[in-house]
Structure formats: structure tokens, C-alpha cells
Amino acid sequence: MADASTIYINLPDVLKNLSDFKASVCGVVTPKIKFGECLDEKKRGKRAGNYTVKLVSRAKKVQFCEPKWDGNGRQLTARVMIDNFSLAKVLVDKGFGRACVKGKKKSWCIG
């Protein structure tokens, strides 16, 4: 997991070149785990990522709504619904992410 708003998907029953890809959850910005600007962001990212993994692994149904592919067809951006709840909204409501606002990126680092 790159961060709480990126989900890696494996579909073993489809063509090999389509079986593994990433889905970016639209509507939310989460702290980065690997490429965080500071230790605090990385720690927040890890907690948010663990929470997302827990939600996805316990879900009865995960839906990728209104999907859009990037230019090279390997990254999907979609509204992700977990058991009929918006993953973006849940992450924001639980403090693991911020609502996505174009052009405005607030640091996760303290100070």
C-alpha cells in the first residue's frame, strides 16, 4: 500500500496484463507512507493505511464507482464504496484523510 487512498487490486481470473493495478480513491488526500515529508506524516500514513486495509479486508462488498484510467492504463481513479459507505468520507470522518481540494495541499507535518 502506497498510502491509505491507494488500493492495490489483483484479479487473478483476468488477462495477466490486466490482473494487477492500483486504484486511487477520489475525493480524499491521505498522508504518504513511503514518500512522506516528515516522520509524523509517515506515522499518520501508516495508521491510515492499516485502517484502510482493515476496512477492505473485512468488507462484504467493495465497489469502484465512476472509474477513470490514467494515460497509461495502469492507475484507476474511482469513488470507492465499502459496504455502501464512501471510503473517502470514512477516512475524512475518522481523521485519516482530508477532503480533496484542487490546488490546495496542506502539510501533514507538525511545525
mmCIF file of N, CA and C in Angstrom:
data_model
loop_
_atom_site.group_PDB
_atom_site.id
_atom_site.type_symbol
_atom_site.label_atom_id
_atom_site.label_comp_id
_atom_site.label_asym_id
_atom_site.label_seq_id
_atom_site.Cartn_x
_atom_site.Cartn_y
_atom_site.Cartn_z
ATOM 1 N N MET A 1 0.837 -1.171 0.000
ATOM 2 C CA MET A 1 0.000 0.000 0.000
ATOM 3 C C MET A 1 0.889 1.243 0.000
ATOM 4 N N ALA A 2 0.651 2.128 -0.940
ATOM 5 C CA ALA A 2 1.416 3.376 -1.026
ATOM 6 C C ALA A 2 0.940 4.372 0.017
ATOM 7 N N ASP A 3 -0.357 4.432 0.229
ATOM 8 C CA ASP A 3 -0.970 5.268 1.250
ATOM 9 C C ASP A 3 -2.402 4.781 1.421
ATOM 10 N N ALA A 4 -3.145 5.395 2.323
ATOM 11 C CA ALA A 4 -4.494 4.914 2.633
ATOM 12 C C ALA A 4 -5.478 5.124 1.497
ATOM 13 N N SER A 5 -5.140 5.981 0.546
ATOM 14 C CA SER A 5 -6.063 6.244 -0.552
ATOM 15 C C SER A 5 -5.627 5.590 -1.865
ATOM 16 N N THR A 6 -4.722 4.628 -1.781
ATOM 17 C CA THR A 6 -4.322 3.848 -2.949
ATOM 18 C C THR A 6 -4.479 2.373 -2.612
ATOM 19 N N ILE A 7 -5.270 1.690 -3.408
ATOM 20 C CA ILE A 7 -5.548 0.279 -3.160
ATOM 21 C C ILE A 7 -4.970 -0.537 -4.311
ATOM 22 N N TYR A 8 -4.198 -1.566 -3.981
ATOM 23 C CA TYR A 8 -3.680 -2.474 -4.997
ATOM 24 C C TYR A 8 -4.703 -3.575 -5.218
ATOM 25 N N ILE A 9 -4.989 -3.837 -6.499
ATOM 26 C CA ILE A 9 -6.028 -4.794 -6.856
ATOM 27 C C ILE A 9 -5.416 -5.936 -7.646
ATOM 28 N N ASN A 10 -5.803 -7.149 -7.298
ATOM 29 C CA ASN A 10 -5.374 -8.331 -8.026
ATOM 30 C C ASN A 10 -6.613 -9.093 -8.451
ATOM 31 N N LEU A 11 -6.751 -9.289 -9.744
ATOM 32 C CA LEU A 11 -7.876 -10.042 -10.301
ATOM 33 C C LEU A 11 -7.311 -11.248 -11.036
ATOM 34 N N PRO A 12 -7.102 -12.346 -10.345
ATOM 35 C CA PRO A 12 -6.407 -13.490 -10.937
ATOM 36 C C PRO A 12 -7.125 -14.145 -12.109
ATOM 37 N N ASP A 13 -8.418 -13.917 -12.270
ATOM 38 C CA ASP A 13 -9.162 -14.584 -13.331
ATOM 39 C C ASP A 13 -9.246 -13.779 -14.627
ATOM 40 N N VAL A 14 -8.495 -12.677 -14.724
ATOM 41 C CA VAL A 14 -8.499 -11.891 -15.964
ATOM 42 C C VAL A 14 -7.127 -11.988 -16.629
ATOM 43 N N LEU A 15 -7.005 -11.414 -17.804
ATOM 44 C CA LEU A 15 -5.733 -11.456 -18.523
ATOM 45 C C LEU A 15 -4.590 -10.948 -17.652
ATOM 46 N N LYS A 16 -3.431 -11.568 -17.803
ATOM 47 C CA LYS A 16 -2.286 -11.254 -16.953
ATOM 48 C C LYS A 16 -1.944 -9.765 -16.944
ATOM 49 N N ASN A 17 -1.953 -9.106 -18.104
ATOM 50 C CA ASN A 17 -1.569 -7.697 -18.132
ATOM 51 C C ASN A 17 -2.652 -6.786 -17.537
ATOM 52 N N LEU A 18 -3.826 -7.323 -17.235
ATOM 53 C CA LEU A 18 -4.880 -6.543 -16.596
ATOM 54 C C LEU A 18 -5.141 -6.964 -15.159
ATOM 55 N N SER A 19 -4.424 -7.971 -14.674
ATOM 56 C CA SER A 19 -4.769 -8.562 -13.381
ATOM 57 C C SER A 19 -4.293 -7.761 -12.178
ATOM 58 N N ASP A 20 -3.225 -6.985 -12.291
ATOM 59 C CA ASP A 20 -2.698 -6.227 -11.163
ATOM 60 C C ASP A 20 -2.649 -4.743 -11.514
ATOM 61 N N PHE A 21 -3.295 -3.925 -10.692
ATOM 62 C CA PHE A 21 -3.252 -2.481 -10.913
ATOM 63 C C PHE A 21 -3.576 -1.761 -9.612
ATOM 64 N N LYS A 22 -3.399 -0.444 -9.639
ATOM 65 C CA LYS A 22 -3.675 0.387 -8.471
ATOM 66 C C LYS A 22 -4.951 1.180 -8.705
ATOM 67 N N ALA A 23 -5.692 1.395 -7.632
ATOM 68 C CA ALA A 23 -6.859 2.270 -7.684
ATOM 69 C C ALA A 23 -6.651 3.388 -6.671
ATOM 70 N N SER A 24 -6.772 4.603 -7.151
ATOM 71 C CA SER A 24 -6.667 5.771 -6.296
ATOM 72 C C SER A 24 -8.082 6.192 -5.895
ATOM 73 N N VAL A 25 -8.283 6.401 -4.605
ATOM 74 C CA VAL A 25 -9.593 6.780 -4.092
ATOM 75 C C VAL A 25 -9.795 8.271 -4.321
ATOM 76 N N CYS A 26 -10.800 8.632 -5.114
ATOM 77 C CA CYS A 26 -11.005 10.056 -5.376
ATOM 78 C C CYS A 26 -11.774 10.699 -4.222
ATOM 79 N N GLY A 27 -11.521 11.981 -4.030
ATOM 80 C CA GLY A 27 -12.223 12.750 -3.011
ATOM 81 C C GLY A 27 -11.511 12.855 -1.684
ATOM 82 N N VAL A 28 -10.319 12.250 -1.570
ATOM 83 C CA VAL A 28 -9.597 12.288 -0.300
ATOM 84 C C VAL A 28 -8.095 12.360 -0.542
ATOM 85 N N VAL A 29 -7.409 13.063 0.348
ATOM 86 C CA VAL A 29 -5.943 13.121 0.361
ATOM 87 C C VAL A 29 -5.511 12.530 1.697
ATOM 88 N N THR A 30 -4.595 11.581 1.637
ATOM 89 C CA THR A 30 -4.120 10.943 2.869
ATOM 90 C C THR A 30 -2.613 11.124 3.004
ATOM 91 N N PRO A 31 -2.095 11.037 4.234
ATOM 92 C CA PRO A 31 -0.644 11.153 4.417
ATOM 93 C C PRO A 31 0.087 10.018 3.716
ATOM 94 N N LYS A 32 1.243 10.329 3.179
ATOM 95 C CA LYS A 32 2.047 9.340 2.459
ATOM 96 C C LYS A 32 2.851 8.492 3.444
ATOM 97 N N ILE A 33 2.994 7.233 3.120
ATOM 98 C CA ILE A 33 3.764 6.319 3.976
ATOM 99 C C ILE A 33 5.235 6.348 3.571
ATOM 100 N N LYS A 34 5.515 6.027 2.338
ATOM 101 C CA LYS A 34 6.899 5.916 1.880
ATOM 102 C C LYS A 34 7.515 7.270 1.541
ATOM 103 N N PHE A 35 6.736 8.152 0.940
ATOM 104 C CA PHE A 35 7.276 9.425 0.471
ATOM 105 C C PHE A 35 6.802 10.603 1.319
ATOM 106 N N GLY A 36 6.517 10.355 2.579
ATOM 107 C CA GLY A 36 6.097 11.427 3.473
ATOM 108 C C GLY A 36 7.202 12.454 3.664
ATOM 109 N N GLU A 37 6.808 13.709 3.890
ATOM 110 C CA GLU A 37 7.772 14.798 4.051
ATOM 111 C C GLU A 37 8.464 14.775 5.416
ATOM 112 N N CYS A 38 7.876 14.092 6.380
ATOM 113 C CA CYS A 38 8.458 14.036 7.721
ATOM 114 C C CYS A 38 8.022 12.732 8.391
ATOM 115 N N LEU A 39 8.623 12.434 9.521
ATOM 116 C CA LEU A 39 8.311 11.208 10.259
ATOM 117 C C LEU A 39 6.850 11.191 10.701
ATOM 118 N N ASP A 40 6.326 12.346 11.122
ATOM 119 C CA ASP A 40 4.937 12.413 11.570
ATOM 120 C C ASP A 40 3.982 12.029 10.439
ATOM 121 N N GLU A 41 4.231 12.526 9.221
ATOM 122 C CA GLU A 41 3.374 12.177 8.090
ATOM 123 C C GLU A 41 3.443 10.682 7.813
ATOM 124 N N LYS A 42 4.631 10.103 7.879
ATOM 125 C CA LYS A 42 4.784 8.671 7.623
ATOM 126 C C LYS A 42 4.034 7.837 8.675
ATOM 127 N N LYS A 43 4.092 8.272 9.936
ATOM 128 C CA LYS A 43 3.377 7.562 11.001
ATOM 129 C C LYS A 43 1.869 7.665 10.807
ATOM 130 N N ARG A 44 1.398 8.871 10.481
ATOM 131 C CA ARG A 44 -0.031 9.059 10.212
ATOM 132 C C ARG A 44 -0.456 8.211 9.010
ATOM 133 N N GLY A 45 0.402 8.181 8.002
ATOM 134 C CA GLY A 45 0.112 7.400 6.805
ATOM 135 C C GLY A 45 0.000 5.919 7.107
ATOM 136 N N LYS A 46 0.885 5.429 7.951
ATOM 137 C CA LYS A 46 0.868 4.011 8.331
ATOM 138 C C LYS A 46 -0.421 3.670 9.080
ATOM 139 N N ARG A 47 -0.822 4.532 10.018
ATOM 140 C CA ARG A 47 -2.073 4.289 10.758
ATOM 141 C C ARG A 47 -3.275 4.316 9.806
ATOM 142 N N ALA A 48 -3.291 5.296 8.915
ATOM 143 C CA ALA A 48 -4.386 5.399 7.949
ATOM 144 C C ALA A 48 -4.400 4.186 7.014
ATOM 145 N N GLY A 49 -3.222 3.771 6.571
ATOM 146 C CA GLY A 49 -3.115 2.600 5.700
ATOM 147 C C GLY A 49 -3.611 1.335 6.376
ATOM 148 N N ASN A 50 -3.222 1.152 7.634
ATOM 149 C CA ASN A 50 -3.680 -0.022 8.392
ATOM 150 C C ASN A 50 -5.199 -0.022 8.535
ATOM 151 N N TYR A 51 -5.763 1.166 8.753
ATOM 152 C CA TYR A 51 -7.210 1.284 8.882
ATOM 153 C C TYR A 51 -7.896 0.906 7.558
ATOM 154 N N THR A 52 -7.349 1.393 6.451
ATOM 155 C CA THR A 52 -7.926 1.073 5.142
ATOM 156 C C THR A 52 -7.834 -0.423 4.853
ATOM 157 N N VAL A 53 -6.695 -1.031 5.153
ATOM 158 C CA VAL A 53 -6.538 -2.480 4.954
ATOM 159 C C VAL A 53 -7.581 -3.244 5.764
ATOM 160 N N LYS A 54 -7.781 -2.826 7.003
ATOM 161 C CA LYS A 54 -8.765 -3.480 7.867
ATOM 162 C C LYS A 54 -10.173 -3.358 7.267
ATOM 163 N N LEU A 55 -10.524 -2.158 6.811
ATOM 164 C CA LEU A 55 -11.851 -1.955 6.213
ATOM 165 C C LEU A 55 -12.046 -2.825 4.973
ATOM 166 N N VAL A 56 -11.066 -2.815 4.086
ATOM 167 C CA VAL A 56 -11.183 -3.570 2.830
ATOM 168 C C VAL A 56 -11.224 -5.071 3.105
ATOM 169 N N SER A 57 -10.380 -5.540 4.012
ATOM 170 C CA SER A 57 -10.314 -6.983 4.262
ATOM 171 C C SER A 57 -11.575 -7.515 4.948
ATOM 172 N N ARG A 58 -12.266 -6.676 5.695
ATOM 173 C CA ARG A 58 -13.489 -7.108 6.384
ATOM 174 C C ARG A 58 -14.758 -6.846 5.574
ATOM 175 N N ALA A 59 -14.624 -6.154 4.466
ATOM 176 C CA ALA A 59 -15.793 -5.756 3.679
ATOM 177 C C ALA A 59 -16.472 -6.946 3.020
ATOM 178 N N LYS A 60 -17.778 -6.870 2.949
ATOM 179 C CA LYS A 60 -18.538 -7.858 2.191
ATOM 180 C C LYS A 60 -18.572 -7.457 0.724
ATOM 181 N N LYS A 61 -18.518 -6.131 0.466
ATOM 182 C CA LYS A 61 -18.591 -5.653 -0.907
ATOM 183 C C LYS A 61 -17.730 -4.399 -1.061
ATOM 184 N N VAL A 62 -16.854 -4.408 -2.070
ATOM 185 C CA VAL A 62 -16.043 -3.245 -2.424
ATOM 186 C C VAL A 62 -16.391 -2.884 -3.865
ATOM 187 N N GLN A 63 -16.793 -1.632 -4.094
ATOM 188 C CA GLN A 63 -17.183 -1.190 -5.422
ATOM 189 C C GLN A 63 -16.297 -0.025 -5.856
ATOM 190 N N PHE A 64 -15.949 -0.020 -7.134
ATOM 191 C CA PHE A 64 -15.189 1.077 -7.736
ATOM 192 C C PHE A 64 -16.142 1.799 -8.687
ATOM 193 N N CYS A 65 -16.672 2.934 -8.247
ATOM 194 C CA CYS A 65 -17.702 3.666 -8.979
ATOM 195 C C CYS A 65 -17.084 4.803 -9.793
ATOM 196 N N GLU A 66 -17.653 5.063 -10.950
ATOM 197 C CA GLU A 66 -17.206 6.129 -11.839
ATOM 198 C C GLU A 66 -15.700 6.035 -12.122
ATOM 199 N N PRO A 67 -15.222 4.865 -12.541
ATOM 200 C CA PRO A 67 -13.779 4.667 -12.758
ATOM 201 C C PRO A 67 -13.248 5.463 -13.942
ATOM 202 N N LYS A 68 -12.027 5.958 -13.772
ATOM 203 C CA LYS A 68 -11.308 6.645 -14.850
ATOM 204 C C LYS A 68 -9.872 6.143 -14.825
ATOM 205 N N TRP A 69 -9.337 5.798 -16.003
ATOM 206 C CA TRP A 69 -7.961 5.313 -16.112
ATOM 207 C C TRP A 69 -7.025 6.462 -16.431
ATOM 208 N N ASP A 70 -5.787 6.371 -15.920
ATOM 209 C CA ASP A 70 -4.774 7.364 -16.280
ATOM 210 C C ASP A 70 -4.306 7.106 -17.711
ATOM 211 N N GLY A 71 -3.392 7.915 -18.183
ATOM 212 C CA GLY A 71 -2.928 7.841 -19.568
ATOM 213 C C GLY A 71 -2.356 6.510 -19.988
ATOM 214 N N ASN A 72 -1.643 5.813 -19.091
ATOM 215 C CA ASN A 72 -1.032 4.536 -19.493
ATOM 216 C C ASN A 72 -1.874 3.320 -19.097
ATOM 217 N N GLY A 73 -3.038 3.553 -18.525
ATOM 218 C CA GLY A 73 -3.960 2.458 -18.232
ATOM 219 C C GLY A 73 -3.594 1.579 -17.063
ATOM 220 N N ARG A 74 -2.715 2.019 -16.187
ATOM 221 C CA ARG A 74 -2.321 1.198 -15.028
ATOM 222 C C ARG A 74 -2.856 1.739 -13.702
ATOM 223 N N GLN A 75 -3.304 2.978 -13.675
ATOM 224 C CA GLN A 75 -3.824 3.562 -12.429
ATOM 225 C C GLN A 75 -5.278 3.949 -12.650
ATOM 226 N N LEU A 76 -6.122 3.419 -11.822
ATOM 227 C CA LEU A 76 -7.544 3.695 -11.860
ATOM 228 C C LEU A 76 -7.867 4.704 -10.763
ATOM 229 N N THR A 77 -8.681 5.687 -11.067
ATOM 230 C CA THR A 77 -9.192 6.592 -10.049
ATOM 231 C C THR A 77 -10.690 6.368 -9.992
ATOM 232 N N ALA A 78 -11.212 6.179 -8.783
ATOM 233 C CA ALA A 78 -12.632 5.879 -8.651
ATOM 234 C C ALA A 78 -13.142 6.298 -7.280
ATOM 235 N N ARG A 79 -14.444 6.454 -7.217
ATOM 236 C CA ARG A 79 -15.111 6.609 -5.929
ATOM 237 C C ARG A 79 -15.225 5.196 -5.380
ATOM 238 N N VAL A 80 -14.613 4.931 -4.245
ATOM 239 C CA VAL A 80 -14.589 3.575 -3.691
ATOM 240 C C VAL A 80 -15.634 3.466 -2.586
ATOM 241 N N MET A 81 -16.490 2.474 -2.739
ATOM 242 C CA MET A 81 -17.543 2.225 -1.768
ATOM 243 C C MET A 81 -17.240 0.908 -1.056
ATOM 244 N N ILE A 82 -17.253 0.956 0.263
ATOM 245 C CA ILE A 82 -17.017 -0.232 1.083
ATOM 246 C C ILE A 82 -18.325 -0.517 1.829
ATOM 247 N N ASP A 83 -18.958 -1.615 1.494
ATOM 248 C CA ASP A 83 -20.257 -1.955 2.092
ATOM 249 C C ASP A 83 -21.217 -0.761 2.043
ATOM 250 N N ASN A 84 -21.280 -0.119 0.889
ATOM 251 C CA ASN A 84 -22.168 1.013 0.612
ATOM 252 C C ASN A 84 -21.810 2.310 1.342
ATOM 253 N N PHE A 85 -20.610 2.399 1.902
ATOM 254 C CA PHE A 85 -20.117 3.635 2.511
ATOM 255 C C PHE A 85 -18.940 4.146 1.680
ATOM 256 N N SER A 86 -18.867 5.459 1.510
ATOM 257 C CA SER A 86 -17.759 6.066 0.771
ATOM 258 C C SER A 86 -16.472 5.944 1.582
ATOM 259 N N LEU A 87 -15.460 5.299 1.005
ATOM 260 C CA LEU A 87 -14.175 5.178 1.693
ATOM 261 C C LEU A 87 -13.584 6.556 1.959
ATOM 262 N N ALA A 88 -13.685 7.467 1.000
ATOM 263 C CA ALA A 88 -13.150 8.822 1.185
ATOM 264 C C ALA A 88 -13.798 9.499 2.385
ATOM 265 N N LYS A 89 -15.122 9.417 2.486
ATOM 266 C CA LYS A 89 -15.833 10.054 3.597
ATOM 267 C C LYS A 89 -15.458 9.423 4.934
ATOM 268 N N VAL A 90 -15.361 8.105 4.957
ATOM 269 C CA VAL A 90 -14.983 7.411 6.194
ATOM 270 C C VAL A 90 -13.582 7.850 6.639
ATOM 271 N N LEU A 91 -12.630 7.910 5.703
ATOM 272 C CA LEU A 91 -11.264 8.319 6.049
ATOM 273 C C LEU A 91 -11.233 9.745 6.577
ATOM 274 N N VAL A 92 -12.001 10.638 5.961
ATOM 275 C CA VAL A 92 -12.062 12.025 6.435
ATOM 276 C C VAL A 92 -12.726 12.087 7.811
ATOM 277 N N ASP A 93 -13.866 11.421 7.952
ATOM 278 C CA ASP A 93 -14.605 11.442 9.224
ATOM 279 C C ASP A 93 -13.792 10.883 10.383
ATOM 280 N N LYS A 94 -12.955 9.880 10.113
ATOM 281 C CA LYS A 94 -12.134 9.261 11.168
ATOM 282 C C LYS A 94 -10.809 9.991 11.385
ATOM 283 N N GLY A 95 -10.545 11.044 10.601
ATOM 284 C CA GLY A 95 -9.315 11.819 10.762
ATOM 285 C C GLY A 95 -8.104 11.236 10.058
ATOM 286 N N PHE A 96 -8.323 10.253 9.176
ATOM 287 C CA PHE A 96 -7.214 9.633 8.456
ATOM 288 C C PHE A 96 -6.925 10.307 7.119
ATOM 289 N N GLY A 97 -7.745 11.259 6.736
ATOM 290 C CA GLY A 97 -7.559 11.952 5.476
ATOM 291 C C GLY A 97 -8.244 13.301 5.488
ATOM 292 N N ARG A 98 -8.042 14.045 4.415
ATOM 293 C CA ARG A 98 -8.683 15.351 4.233
ATOM 294 C C ARG A 98 -9.427 15.339 2.909
ATOM 295 N N ALA A 99 -10.531 16.068 2.893
ATOM 296 C CA ALA A 99 -11.272 16.191 1.633
ATOM 297 C C ALA A 99 -10.356 16.833 0.597
ATOM 298 N N CYS A 100 -10.411 16.324 -0.600
ATOM 299 C CA CYS A 100 -9.560 16.798 -1.685
ATOM 300 C C CYS A 100 -10.052 18.154 -2.186
ATOM 301 N N VAL A 101 -9.164 19.149 -2.159
ATOM 302 C CA VAL A 101 -9.473 20.481 -2.671
ATOM 303 C C VAL A 101 -8.416 20.814 -3.707
ATOM 304 N N LYS A 102 -8.846 21.074 -4.952
ATOM 305 C CA LYS A 102 -7.893 21.346 -6.031
ATOM 306 C C LYS A 102 -7.023 22.550 -5.717
ATOM 307 N N GLY A 103 -5.719 22.384 -5.946
ATOM 308 C CA GLY A 103 -4.770 23.480 -5.807
ATOM 309 C C GLY A 103 -4.329 23.786 -4.387
ATOM 310 N N LYS A 104 -4.942 23.143 -3.400
ATOM 311 C CA LYS A 104 -4.574 23.414 -2.010
ATOM 312 C C LYS A 104 -4.098 22.133 -1.347
ATOM 313 N N LYS A 105 -2.836 22.089 -0.965
ATOM 314 C CA LYS A 105 -2.276 20.939 -0.292
ATOM 315 C C LYS A 105 -1.666 21.398 1.019
ATOM 316 N N LYS A 106 -2.241 20.951 2.111
ATOM 317 C CA LYS A 106 -1.776 21.309 3.438
ATOM 318 C C LYS A 106 -0.833 20.216 3.946
ATOM 319 N N SER A 107 0.254 20.615 4.541
ATOM 320 C CA SER A 107 1.238 19.656 5.038
ATOM 321 C C SER A 107 0.685 18.838 6.198
ATOM 322 N N TRP A 108 1.117 17.595 6.276
ATOM 323 C CA TRP A 108 0.781 16.723 7.398
ATOM 324 C C TRP A 108 1.793 16.863 8.521
ATOM 325 N N CYS A 109 2.865 17.588 8.275
ATOM 326 C CA CYS A 109 3.945 17.729 9.257
ATOM 327 C C CYS A 109 3.618 18.802 10.282
ATOM 328 N N ILE A 110 3.987 18.539 11.510
ATOM 329 C CA ILE A 110 3.752 19.479 12.602
ATOM 330 C C ILE A 110 4.891 20.505 12.616
ATOM 331 N N GLY A 111 4.494 21.771 12.800
ATOM 332 C CA GLY A 111 5.509 22.819 12.926
ATOM 333 C C GLY A 111 5.899 23.414 11.706
#
